[in-house]
Coordinates of C-alpha atoms (C1' of nucleotides) in Angstrom, one line a residue:
Chain X
M1 CA -6.7 -107.4 20.2
I2 CA -3.3 -107.7 18.9
R3 CA -2.4 -104.0 18.4
E4 CA -0.3 -103.1 15.4
A5 CA 2.8 -101.0 15.7
C6 CA 1.6 -97.3 15.6
P7 CA 2.2 -96.4 12.0
V8 CA 1.9 -92.7 13.1
L9 CA 2.0 -90.5 16.2
A10 CA -0.9 -89.7 17.7
P11 CA -0.6 -85.8 17.3
Q12 CA -0.1 -86.3 13.7
R13 CA -3.3 -88.4 13.2
R14 CA -5.2 -85.8 15.2
E15 CA -3.7 -83.2 12.9
R16 CA -4.9 -85.2 9.9
I17 CA -8.2 -85.4 11.5
R18 CA -8.4 -82.0 12.0
T19 CA -7.7 -81.0 8.4
L20 CA -10.0 -83.5 7.0
V21 CA -12.6 -82.3 9.4
R22 CA -12.0 -78.7 8.1
E23 CA -12.8 -79.8 4.6
G24 CA -16.5 -80.0 5.6
V25 CA -17.9 -83.1 7.8
A26 CA -15.7 -86.3 8.6
R27 CA -17.7 -89.4 9.7
V28 CA -16.0 -91.6 12.3
E29 CA -16.3 -94.6 9.7
D30 CA -14.6 -92.8 6.8
L31 CA -11.8 -91.6 9.2
R32 CA -11.3 -95.1 10.5
K33 CA -10.7 -96.3 7.0
T34 CA -8.5 -93.4 5.8
L35 CA -6.3 -93.7 8.9
K36 CA -6.7 -97.3 9.6
V37 CA -7.3 -97.2 13.2
S38 CA -10.2 -98.6 15.1
V39 CA -13.2 -96.5 15.7
A40 CA -12.4 -96.3 19.3
T41 CA -9.3 -94.4 18.7
I42 CA -11.1 -92.0 16.1
R43 CA -13.5 -91.5 18.9
R44 CA -10.8 -90.7 21.5
D45 CA -9.0 -88.3 19.0
L46 CA -12.2 -86.5 18.4
E47 CA -12.8 -86.2 22.1
V48 CA -9.4 -84.6 22.5
L49 CA -9.9 -82.2 19.5
E50 CA -13.4 -81.3 20.7
E51 CA -11.9 -80.5 24.1
Q52 CA -9.4 -78.2 22.3
G53 CA -11.9 -76.5 20.4
K54 CA -10.5 -77.7 17.2
V55 CA -13.5 -79.6 16.0
R56 CA -17.3 -80.0 16.9
R57 CA -18.4 -83.4 17.5
V58 CA -21.9 -84.7 16.1
H59 CA -23.7 -87.9 15.9
G60 CA -21.7 -89.8 13.4
G61 CA -18.6 -87.8 13.1
A62 CA -17.4 -84.3 13.6
V63 CA -17.8 -80.8 12.0
S64 CA -15.5 -78.0 11.6
T65 CA -15.8 -75.2 14.5
E66 CA -15.3 -72.6 12.1
S67 CA -18.1 -73.5 9.6
R68 CA -20.7 -72.4 12.3
L69 CA -19.6 -68.8 11.9
E70 CA -19.2 -68.9 8.1
E71 CA -22.7 -70.1 7.6
S72 CA -23.7 -66.9 9.3
V73 CA -24.8 -63.7 7.6
F74 CA -21.0 -63.1 7.7
D75 CA -20.0 -65.4 5.1
D76 CA -22.3 -63.9 2.6
K77 CA -20.3 -60.9 2.6
T78 CA -17.0 -63.0 1.9
T79 CA -18.7 -64.8 -1.1
Q80 CA -19.7 -61.7 -2.7
S81 CA -17.0 -60.1 -5.0
S82 CA -14.5 -61.9 -3.0
K83 CA -12.2 -61.7 -6.2
E84 CA -12.0 -58.1 -5.6
K85 CA -11.8 -58.2 -2.0
L86 CA -8.9 -60.6 -2.2
R87 CA -7.2 -58.3 -4.7
I88 CA -7.8 -55.3 -2.5
A89 CA -6.2 -57.2 0.2
E90 CA -3.2 -58.2 -1.4
E91 CA -2.5 -54.7 -2.8
A92 CA -2.9 -53.4 1.1
Y93 CA -0.5 -56.2 2.0
R94 CA 2.1 -54.8 -0.1
M95 CA 1.6 -51.3 1.6
I96 CA 2.7 -52.9 4.9
E97 CA 6.3 -52.5 5.9
R98 CA 8.7 -54.4 8.4
E99 CA 8.0 -54.0 12.0
E100 CA 5.1 -51.9 11.7
S101 CA 2.0 -51.7 14.0
I102 CA -1.2 -51.8 12.3
F103 CA -5.0 -52.1 12.8
I104 CA -7.3 -54.3 11.1
D105 CA -10.9 -53.3 11.1
G106 CA -13.9 -55.6 11.0
G107 CA -15.4 -56.7 7.7
S108 CA -14.6 -59.3 5.0
T109 CA -11.9 -57.4 3.1
T110 CA -9.8 -56.5 6.1
L111 CA -10.2 -60.3 7.2
F112 CA -8.5 -61.4 3.8
L113 CA -5.6 -59.2 4.9
A114 CA -5.5 -60.6 8.2
R115 CA -5.1 -64.3 6.8
M116 CA -2.1 -62.8 5.0
L117 CA -0.3 -62.3 8.0
C118 CA -0.1 -65.2 10.0
D119 CA 3.4 -65.7 8.7
R120 CA 4.7 -62.3 9.7
N121 CA 6.3 -62.4 13.1
D122 CA 7.7 -58.7 12.9
L123 CA 4.5 -57.1 13.1
T124 CA 2.0 -55.8 15.8
V125 CA -1.7 -56.0 15.1
V126 CA -4.4 -54.3 16.9
T127 CA -7.8 -55.4 16.1
N128 CA -11.5 -55.0 17.1
S129 CA -12.4 -58.1 15.1
L130 CA -12.9 -61.3 16.6
R131 CA -12.6 -63.0 13.2
A132 CA -9.2 -61.4 12.5
A133 CA -7.9 -62.2 16.1
L134 CA -9.1 -65.8 15.2
E135 CA -7.0 -65.9 12.2
L136 CA -3.9 -64.8 14.0
A137 CA -4.7 -66.9 16.9
E138 CA -2.2 -69.6 16.4
K139 CA 0.7 -68.1 15.2
G140 CA 1.9 -64.7 13.4
P141 CA 2.2 -61.4 14.6
R142 CA 1.9 -59.9 18.1
V143 CA -2.0 -59.5 18.6
I144 CA -3.8 -57.0 20.7
L145 CA -7.5 -57.0 20.8
T146 CA -9.3 -53.8 21.6
G147 CA -12.0 -55.3 24.1
G148 CA -15.5 -54.0 24.2
E149 CA -18.9 -55.2 23.8
L150 CA -19.4 -58.0 21.1
R151 CA -21.4 -56.9 18.2
R152 CA -22.9 -60.2 16.9
I153 CA -23.6 -59.3 13.3
S154 CA -20.1 -58.1 12.4
Q155 CA -18.3 -60.1 15.4
T156 CA -16.3 -57.0 16.3
M157 CA -15.8 -55.4 19.5
V158 CA -17.5 -51.7 19.8
G159 CA -18.9 -49.3 22.4
P160 CA -17.2 -46.9 24.7
L161 CA -15.1 -49.7 26.3
T162 CA -13.1 -49.9 23.2
S163 CA -11.7 -46.6 23.8
A164 CA -10.1 -47.4 26.8
V165 CA -7.7 -49.6 25.1
L166 CA -7.5 -47.7 22.1
G167 CA -6.5 -44.5 23.8
Q168 CA -3.3 -46.2 24.8
V169 CA -2.0 -47.5 21.6
R170 CA -0.6 -46.0 18.4
V171 CA -0.4 -47.7 15.0
D172 CA 1.5 -47.0 11.8
K173 CA -1.3 -47.7 9.5
A174 CA -5.0 -48.6 10.1
F175 CA -6.7 -50.8 7.5
M176 CA -10.5 -50.1 7.8
G177 CA -13.4 -51.1 6.1
T178 CA -16.7 -49.4 5.5
M179 CA -20.2 -50.2 4.4
G180 CA -20.5 -47.0 2.1
F181 CA -18.5 -44.1 0.9
C182 CA -19.4 -41.3 -1.1
L183 CA -17.9 -37.8 -2.1
T184 CA -20.2 -35.7 -0.1
N185 CA -20.9 -37.8 2.9
G186 CA -17.5 -39.5 3.3
L187 CA -17.5 -42.7 5.3
T188 CA -20.7 -44.2 6.5
T189 CA -21.7 -47.7 8.2
T190 CA -24.9 -49.1 9.6
D191 CA -24.1 -49.0 13.7
P192 CA -23.1 -45.7 15.3
N193 CA -21.0 -47.7 17.7
E194 CA -18.9 -49.0 15.2
A195 CA -18.7 -45.7 13.5
Y196 CA -17.4 -44.5 16.9
V197 CA -14.8 -47.0 17.1
K198 CA -13.6 -46.4 13.4
N199 CA -13.3 -42.7 14.3
L200 CA -11.6 -43.3 17.4
V201 CA -9.1 -45.6 15.4
A202 CA -8.5 -43.0 12.8
E203 CA -7.3 -40.7 15.5
H204 CA -4.6 -42.9 16.7
A205 CA -3.3 -44.2 13.5
N206 CA -0.5 -42.3 11.3
Q207 CA -2.0 -43.4 8.1
V208 CA -5.7 -44.3 7.6
I209 CA -6.1 -46.9 4.6
L210 CA -9.7 -47.6 3.4
L211 CA -10.4 -51.0 1.9
A212 CA -13.6 -50.9 -0.1
D213 CA -14.5 -52.5 -3.1
S214 CA -16.4 -50.3 -5.8
S215 CA -19.8 -51.9 -4.7
K216 CA -19.9 -49.6 -1.8
A217 CA -19.1 -46.7 -3.8
E218 CA -21.8 -43.9 -3.6
K219 CA -23.6 -45.7 -0.9
V220 CA -24.6 -43.8 2.2
C221 CA -25.6 -45.5 5.4
F222 CA -27.1 -44.7 8.8
A223 CA -24.1 -43.7 10.7
R224 CA -21.5 -41.2 9.7
V225 CA -17.9 -42.4 10.3
S226 CA -15.8 -39.4 9.1
D227 CA -14.7 -37.2 6.2
W228 CA -12.3 -37.7 3.5
D229 CA -9.5 -35.6 5.3
K230 CA -8.9 -38.4 7.6
V231 CA -8.2 -40.7 5.1
D232 CA -4.8 -41.3 3.4
C233 CA -5.6 -43.9 1.0
L234 CA -8.3 -45.8 -0.6
V235 CA -7.7 -49.3 -2.0
S236 CA -10.5 -50.3 -4.5
D237 CA -10.9 -52.6 -7.5
D238 CA -10.7 -51.3 -11.1
K239 CA -14.5 -51.0 -11.4
L240 CA -14.4 -47.6 -9.5
P241 CA -15.5 -45.0 -11.8
P242 CA -12.4 -43.1 -12.9
S243 CA -14.4 -39.8 -12.5
F244 CA -15.0 -40.7 -8.9
A245 CA -11.3 -41.5 -8.4
K246 CA -10.3 -38.2 -9.8
S247 CA -13.0 -36.2 -7.9
L248 CA -11.6 -38.1 -4.5
R249 CA -8.0 -37.4 -5.3
K250 CA -8.8 -33.7 -5.0
L251 CA -10.0 -34.2 -1.6
G252 CA -6.9 -35.5 -0.4
P253 CA -6.6 -39.3 -0.3
K254 CA -4.5 -41.3 -2.7
V255 CA -6.6 -43.8 -4.6
R256 CA -5.3 -47.3 -5.8
M257 CA -7.4 -49.5 -8.0
T258 CA -6.2 -53.2 -8.5
Chain D
M1 CA 26.0 -105.0 26.9
I2 CA 29.1 -105.2 24.6
R3 CA 28.9 -101.6 23.5
E4 CA 29.8 -100.9 20.0
A5 CA 32.3 -98.0 19.2
C6 CA 30.4 -94.8 19.1
P7 CA 29.9 -94.3 15.5
V8 CA 29.2 -90.5 15.9
L9 CA 29.6 -88.0 18.7
A10 CA 26.6 -87.3 20.9
P11 CA 26.2 -83.7 19.8
Q12 CA 26.4 -84.5 16.3
R13 CA 23.8 -87.3 16.7
R14 CA 21.4 -84.9 18.4
E15 CA 21.6 -82.5 15.7
R16 CA 20.9 -85.0 13.3
I17 CA 17.7 -86.1 15.2
R18 CA 16.9 -82.4 15.5
T19 CA 17.0 -82.0 11.8
L20 CA 14.9 -85.4 11.2
V21 CA 12.3 -84.0 14.2
R22 CA 12.2 -80.7 12.1
E23 CA 10.7 -82.4 9.0
G24 CA 7.6 -82.8 11.2
V25 CA 7.7 -85.8 13.2
A26 CA 10.0 -88.7 14.1
R27 CA 9.4 -91.8 15.9
V28 CA 11.7 -93.4 18.3
E29 CA 11.8 -96.7 16.5
D30 CA 12.6 -94.9 13.1
L31 CA 15.2 -92.7 14.6
R32 CA 16.9 -96.1 16.2
K33 CA 17.2 -97.7 12.8
T34 CA 18.7 -94.7 10.9
L35 CA 20.9 -93.8 13.7
K36 CA 22.0 -97.4 14.9
V37 CA 21.8 -96.8 18.6
S38 CA 19.7 -98.2 21.2
V39 CA 16.1 -96.8 22.1
A40 CA 17.3 -95.9 25.4
T41 CA 20.1 -93.5 23.7
I42 CA 17.3 -92.0 21.5
R43 CA 15.3 -91.4 24.6
R44 CA 17.8 -89.8 26.3
D45 CA 18.8 -87.6 23.5
L46 CA 15.3 -86.4 23.3
E47 CA 15.1 -85.7 26.6
V48 CA 17.9 -83.3 26.4
L49 CA 16.5 -82.0 23.2
E50 CA 13.3 -81.1 24.9
E51 CA 14.9 -79.5 27.9
Q52 CA 16.4 -77.2 25.5
G53 CA 13.1 -76.4 23.9
K54 CA 14.3 -78.0 20.4
V55 CA 11.7 -80.7 20.4
R56 CA 8.5 -81.7 22.0
R57 CA 8.5 -85.3 23.0
V58 CA 5.2 -87.2 22.4
H59 CA 4.4 -90.8 23.1
G60 CA 6.1 -92.9 20.4
G61 CA 8.7 -90.1 19.4
A62 CA 9.0 -86.4 19.2
V63 CA 7.5 -83.4 17.1
S64 CA 8.8 -80.1 15.9
T65 CA 8.4 -77.2 18.1
E66 CA 7.8 -75.4 15.0
S67 CA 5.1 -77.4 13.6
R68 CA 1.6 -77.0 14.0
L69 CA 1.4 -80.4 15.5
E70 CA 3.1 -79.0 18.6
E71 CA 0.2 -76.6 19.7
S72 CA -2.2 -79.5 19.5
V73 CA -0.1 -81.4 21.9
F74 CA 0.4 -78.5 24.0
D75 CA -2.9 -78.7 26.0
D76 CA -3.1 -82.4 26.1
K77 CA -2.9 -81.9 30.0
T78 CA -6.1 -79.9 29.8
T79 CA -7.7 -82.9 28.2
Q80 CA -7.3 -84.9 31.7
S81 CA -10.0 -85.1 34.0
S82 CA -12.5 -83.6 31.8
K83 CA -15.1 -85.5 33.3
E84 CA -14.4 -83.7 36.8
K85 CA -14.2 -80.3 35.0
L86 CA -17.8 -80.8 33.6
R87 CA -19.3 -81.5 36.6
I88 CA -17.6 -78.6 38.1
A89 CA -18.8 -76.4 35.4
E90 CA -22.4 -77.5 36.1
E91 CA -22.1 -76.8 39.8
A92 CA -20.9 -73.5 39.0
Y93 CA -23.7 -73.0 36.6
R94 CA -26.2 -73.5 39.4
M95 CA -24.7 -70.7 41.1
I96 CA -25.6 -68.1 38.3
E97 CA -28.7 -66.1 39.2
R98 CA -30.9 -64.4 36.8
E99 CA -29.9 -61.1 35.2
E100 CA -26.2 -61.4 36.8
S101 CA -23.1 -60.1 35.4
I102 CA -20.5 -62.6 35.6
F103 CA -16.7 -63.0 34.6
I104 CA -15.3 -66.0 32.8
D105 CA -11.7 -66.4 33.1
G106 CA -9.5 -68.4 30.7
G107 CA -9.1 -72.3 31.1
S108 CA -10.8 -75.3 30.1
T109 CA -13.0 -75.6 33.2
T110 CA -14.5 -72.2 32.7
L111 CA -15.0 -72.8 29.0
F112 CA -17.2 -75.6 29.9
L113 CA -19.0 -73.3 31.8
A114 CA -19.2 -70.8 28.9
R115 CA -20.8 -73.4 26.8
M116 CA -23.6 -74.0 29.0
L117 CA -24.5 -70.2 28.9
C118 CA -25.5 -69.9 25.1
D119 CA -29.3 -70.1 25.9
R120 CA -29.2 -67.4 28.7
N121 CA -30.1 -64.1 27.3
D122 CA -30.3 -62.6 30.6
L123 CA -26.8 -62.4 31.4
T124 CA -23.8 -60.3 30.8
V125 CA -20.7 -61.9 30.4
V126 CA -17.2 -60.5 30.7
T127 CA -14.3 -62.6 29.5
N128 CA -10.6 -62.2 28.8
S129 CA -10.8 -65.8 27.1
L130 CA -11.0 -65.7 23.3
R131 CA -12.3 -69.3 23.3
A132 CA -15.1 -68.3 26.0
A133 CA -16.1 -65.6 23.6
L134 CA -16.2 -67.7 20.3
E135 CA -18.8 -69.9 22.4
L136 CA -21.0 -67.2 22.9
A137 CA -20.5 -65.6 19.7
E138 CA -23.4 -66.8 17.8
K139 CA -26.0 -66.2 20.4
G140 CA -26.6 -66.0 24.2
P141 CA -25.8 -63.3 26.7
R142 CA -24.3 -60.2 26.2
V143 CA -20.6 -60.3 26.0
I144 CA -17.7 -58.0 26.7
L145 CA -14.1 -58.8 25.9
T146 CA -11.5 -57.4 28.1
G147 CA -9.1 -56.7 25.4
G148 CA -5.3 -56.8 25.8
E149 CA -2.5 -58.8 24.4
L150 CA -3.3 -62.0 23.0
R151 CA -1.4 -64.9 24.9
R152 CA -1.0 -67.6 22.3
I153 CA -0.9 -70.8 24.7
S154 CA -4.0 -70.1 26.7
Q155 CA -5.8 -67.8 24.1
T156 CA -6.4 -65.1 26.8
M157 CA -6.0 -61.4 26.7
V158 CA -3.5 -60.2 29.3
G159 CA -1.2 -57.6 30.2
P160 CA -1.6 -54.0 31.2
L161 CA -4.1 -53.1 28.4
T162 CA -6.7 -55.3 30.0
S163 CA -6.8 -53.3 33.0
A164 CA -8.1 -50.5 30.7
V165 CA -11.5 -52.2 30.4
L166 CA -11.6 -54.0 33.7
G167 CA -11.3 -50.8 35.5
Q168 CA -14.7 -49.6 34.1
V169 CA -16.9 -52.5 34.9
R170 CA -18.0 -54.6 38.0
V171 CA -19.4 -58.3 37.8
D172 CA -21.6 -60.1 40.5
K173 CA -19.6 -63.2 40.2
A174 CA -16.2 -64.1 38.6
F175 CA -15.6 -67.8 37.8
M176 CA -11.8 -68.0 37.9
G177 CA -9.5 -70.9 36.8
T178 CA -5.9 -71.6 38.0
M179 CA -3.1 -73.8 37.4
G180 CA -2.3 -74.6 40.9
F181 CA -3.8 -74.1 44.7
C182 CA -2.5 -75.0 47.9
L183 CA -3.1 -73.8 51.6
T184 CA 0.0 -71.9 52.1
N185 CA 0.6 -70.2 48.6
G186 CA -2.7 -69.7 47.5
L187 CA -3.7 -69.4 44.0
T188 CA -0.5 -69.6 41.4
T189 CA -0.3 -69.7 37.8
T190 CA 2.5 -70.0 35.1
D191 CA 2.3 -66.4 33.7
P192 CA 2.7 -63.3 35.8
N193 CA 0.7 -61.3 33.2
E194 CA -2.2 -63.7 33.6
A195 CA -1.8 -63.7 37.5
Y196 CA -2.1 -60.0 37.4
V197 CA -5.2 -59.9 35.3
K198 CA -6.9 -62.6 37.6
N199 CA -5.9 -60.5 40.6
L200 CA -7.6 -57.3 38.9
V201 CA -10.5 -59.2 38.2
A202 CA -11.0 -60.3 41.9
E203 CA -10.9 -56.7 42.7
H204 CA -13.8 -55.8 40.4
A205 CA -16.0 -58.9 41.5
N206 CA -18.7 -58.8 44.3
Q207 CA -18.0 -62.6 44.4
V208 CA -14.9 -64.7 43.3
I209 CA -15.7 -68.4 42.5
L210 CA -12.7 -70.7 41.6
L211 CA -13.3 -73.8 39.6
A212 CA -10.4 -76.0 39.9
D213 CA -10.3 -79.9 39.9
S214 CA -8.4 -81.7 42.6
S215 CA -5.6 -82.4 40.2
K216 CA -4.5 -78.6 40.9
A217 CA -4.4 -79.0 44.6
E218 CA -1.1 -78.7 46.4
K219 CA 0.4 -77.7 43.2
V220 CA 2.6 -74.4 43.2
C221 CA 3.4 -72.6 39.8
F222 CA 5.8 -69.5 39.1
A223 CA 3.5 -66.7 39.4
R224 CA 1.4 -65.9 42.4
V225 CA -2.2 -64.9 41.9
S226 CA -3.7 -64.3 45.3
D227 CA -4.5 -65.4 48.9
W228 CA -7.5 -67.1 49.8
D229 CA -9.0 -64.4 51.5
K230 CA -10.0 -63.0 48.1
V231 CA -11.7 -66.3 47.2
D232 CA -15.5 -66.6 48.2
C233 CA -15.9 -70.2 47.0
L234 CA -13.9 -73.2 45.6
V235 CA -16.0 -75.6 43.3
S236 CA -13.8 -78.7 42.9
D237 CA -14.3 -82.5 42.6
D238 CA -14.8 -85.4 45.2
K239 CA -11.2 -86.3 45.0
L240 CA -10.2 -83.5 46.9
P241 CA -8.9 -84.7 50.3
P242 CA -11.4 -83.9 52.9
S243 CA -8.4 -82.5 55.3
F244 CA -7.6 -80.1 52.5
A245 CA -11.2 -79.1 52.4
K246 CA -11.6 -78.5 56.1
S247 CA -8.2 -76.6 56.5
L248 CA -9.5 -74.5 53.7
R249 CA -12.9 -73.6 55.1
K250 CA -10.9 -72.4 58.1
L251 CA -9.2 -69.8 55.7
G252 CA -12.5 -68.3 54.6
P253 CA -13.5 -69.8 51.4
K254 CA -16.8 -72.2 51.1
V255 CA -15.9 -75.5 49.6
R256 CA -18.2 -77.4 47.3
M257 CA -17.1 -80.6 45.9
T258 CA -19.2 -82.5 43.3
Chain C
dT1 C1' -45.0 -93.9 18.2
dC2 C1' -42.3 -97.8 17.9
dG3 C1' -38.4 -100.7 16.7
dA4 C1' -34.0 -101.9 14.4
dA5 C1' -29.8 -100.2 13.1
dA6 C1' -26.1 -97.3 14.1
dA7 C1' -23.3 -95.0 16.9
dC8 C1' -21.8 -94.3 21.5
dG9 C1' -19.4 -94.6 26.1
dA10 C1' -17.3 -97.5 29.5
dT11 C1' -14.4 -101.0 30.4
dC12 C1' -10.8 -104.4 30.2
dA13 C1' -6.8 -106.6 28.1
dA14 C1' -2.8 -106.6 24.7
dA15 C1' 1.0 -104.5 23.0
dA16 C1' 3.9 -100.8 22.7
dT17 C1' 6.1 -97.3 25.0
dC18 C1' 8.3 -95.1 28.4
dA19 C1' 11.3 -94.3 32.9
dA20 C1' 14.7 -96.2 36.1
dT21 C1' 18.5 -98.7 37.3
dC22 C1' 22.8 -101.1 36.5
dG23 C1' 26.9 -102.6 34.4
dA24 C1' 29.9 -102.3 30.9
dA25 C1' 32.5 -100.1 27.4
dA26 C1' 34.8 -95.9 25.7
dA27 C1' 36.8 -91.6 26.5
dC28 C1' 39.6 -88.5 29.1
dG29 C1' 43.1 -86.6 32.1
dA30 C1' 47.4 -87.1 34.6
Chain N
dT1 C1' 49.0 -96.9 32.6
dC2 C1' 45.5 -96.0 36.0
dG3 C1' 41.4 -94.1 37.7
dT4 C1' 37.5 -91.2 37.0
dT5 C1' 34.0 -89.7 34.1
dT6 C1' 30.8 -90.0 30.6
dT7 C1' 28.2 -92.6 27.3
dC8 C1' 25.7 -96.3 26.0
dG9 C1' 23.0 -100.7 26.0
dA10 C1' 20.2 -104.1 28.5
dT11 C1' 16.7 -105.3 31.9
dT12 C1' 12.6 -104.9 34.5
dG13 C1' 8.5 -102.7 36.0
dA14 C1' 5.2 -98.9 35.2
dT15 C1' 2.6 -96.1 31.9
dT16 C1' 0.2 -95.1 27.8
dT17 C1' -2.0 -96.3 23.9
dT18 C1' -4.9 -99.1 21.1
dG19 C1' -8.4 -102.5 20.1
dA20 C1' -12.4 -105.5 21.2
dT21 C1' -16.5 -106.3 23.7
dC22 C1' -20.9 -104.8 25.9
dG23 C1' -24.5 -102.5 27.5
dT24 C1' -26.8 -97.9 26.4
dT25 C1' -28.3 -94.0 23.8
dT26 C1' -29.4 -91.7 19.7
dT27 C1' -31.3 -91.9 14.9
dC28 C1' -34.3 -92.6 11.4
dG29 C1' -37.9 -94.9 9.1
dA30 C1' -42.2 -97.7 9.1

DNA sequence: TCGAAAACGATCAAAATCAATCGAAAACGA
DNA sequence: TCGTTTTCGATTGATTTTGATCGTTTTCGA
């Protein structure tokens, strides 16, 4: 036995395990060598961390809990043209002022925005995106979830129940995503339930800011969301055709291309 | 004994401890060496500082309340008696029938229950727990989130907005957690907002089933949730005193001990 | 399908840490 | 200066954490 003096505190060690696991997978044996403690201790730590939902144990080690979701269809979207999406999100971030209340929609571009907010304690964030809520679950602004039925594909809350909460709040700015947008049909998406929620959000926002990369331009999907008169600003990337931007500006919205 | 002349004043020393802890973590032994006082003094200082909410003590030292470490330590208490909690959850699972709609409350015991449901496509699950929703985010039953303000500590949605959704649904069985329960005061928890939600859920459930291990027995917390007449069944572990179970049955609820 | 190797969980003992107590020294007020 | 209060250090017994061992389970290749 002969236990060594504890070199690091247990919570510190667990936090290290957590970050190591986040990198991908972490085998028990590797963790033992890195942290210089017995496998029993590693196992106990993993047990605690799993209990807290921080990691998921597997035979031989542990994997990140977040990885499960990121494997799904969802993550395909986050990798595609993620450069543009990140730049769009950064531009959107600059539009947020102090002490504002904002809405964050589901989708990958808006998720980038949500990630940037975890150091802002002055904001109030309303969202129907489970993923966005997760990003802000540990720290950051005040978070209000809309509630409603969980739509698995997009990990958002949709349906009539959503309106129950949305009817009782107003936000300064709503940052919305969309599956497609074009001059004639306005904003469209795949699911009517989601379209309904987006529309509802627009009604309860002082400003509607659409975050959509240029790949969405001239795309029309099944469910209609709204016309351009509801949209105050479109933030997109520089691959958006200038002619499109010019025509759009005539319809009302400002257009920012980063 | 033979006490040295006090090198620095107590408040000054505590402030130093505080800044040292703010760096991340500080071990008692290290503090003793740097401040040149006995461990007893260090402990006393840490005790005071924790009372003031300046630091959070852990075995071997203290961590900053601002760091990410803090939060991982926070629910250490929930990891206790996880065996019992798992057994309780299994017992609860057996109470669920086909095609039912159920509510799942926040808390670790109910989280175990949520994990067991990911193969059930026949159910409808209403929950105010972000963690429970996550467990069922990929596959499993239909999930409906209550919405509301996110309470970070418990990762649940609480507050008046919650009632907007809850008012529109009914569930067959509500599986509730609690921080404490006793014969005279009924169910209690720490946060009044959460107590309010629990109470509201009970109103919209045909059956209320309380999942609580025996460590919660005879504990009374700040916020009152409800009396026993709202509770149809208590599922606990076998360490619950038989006399307690007997007295409780007289008040109405069935009692199951696994 | 079987068997070996790896990994796991449970248990126990050692070491470190902790909480409680007591007595002494310093600080304080008169 | 005297008596009181506060602060501090040492001791002791309890608690927590950790590591080692052993029997069991899981995994993987033959």
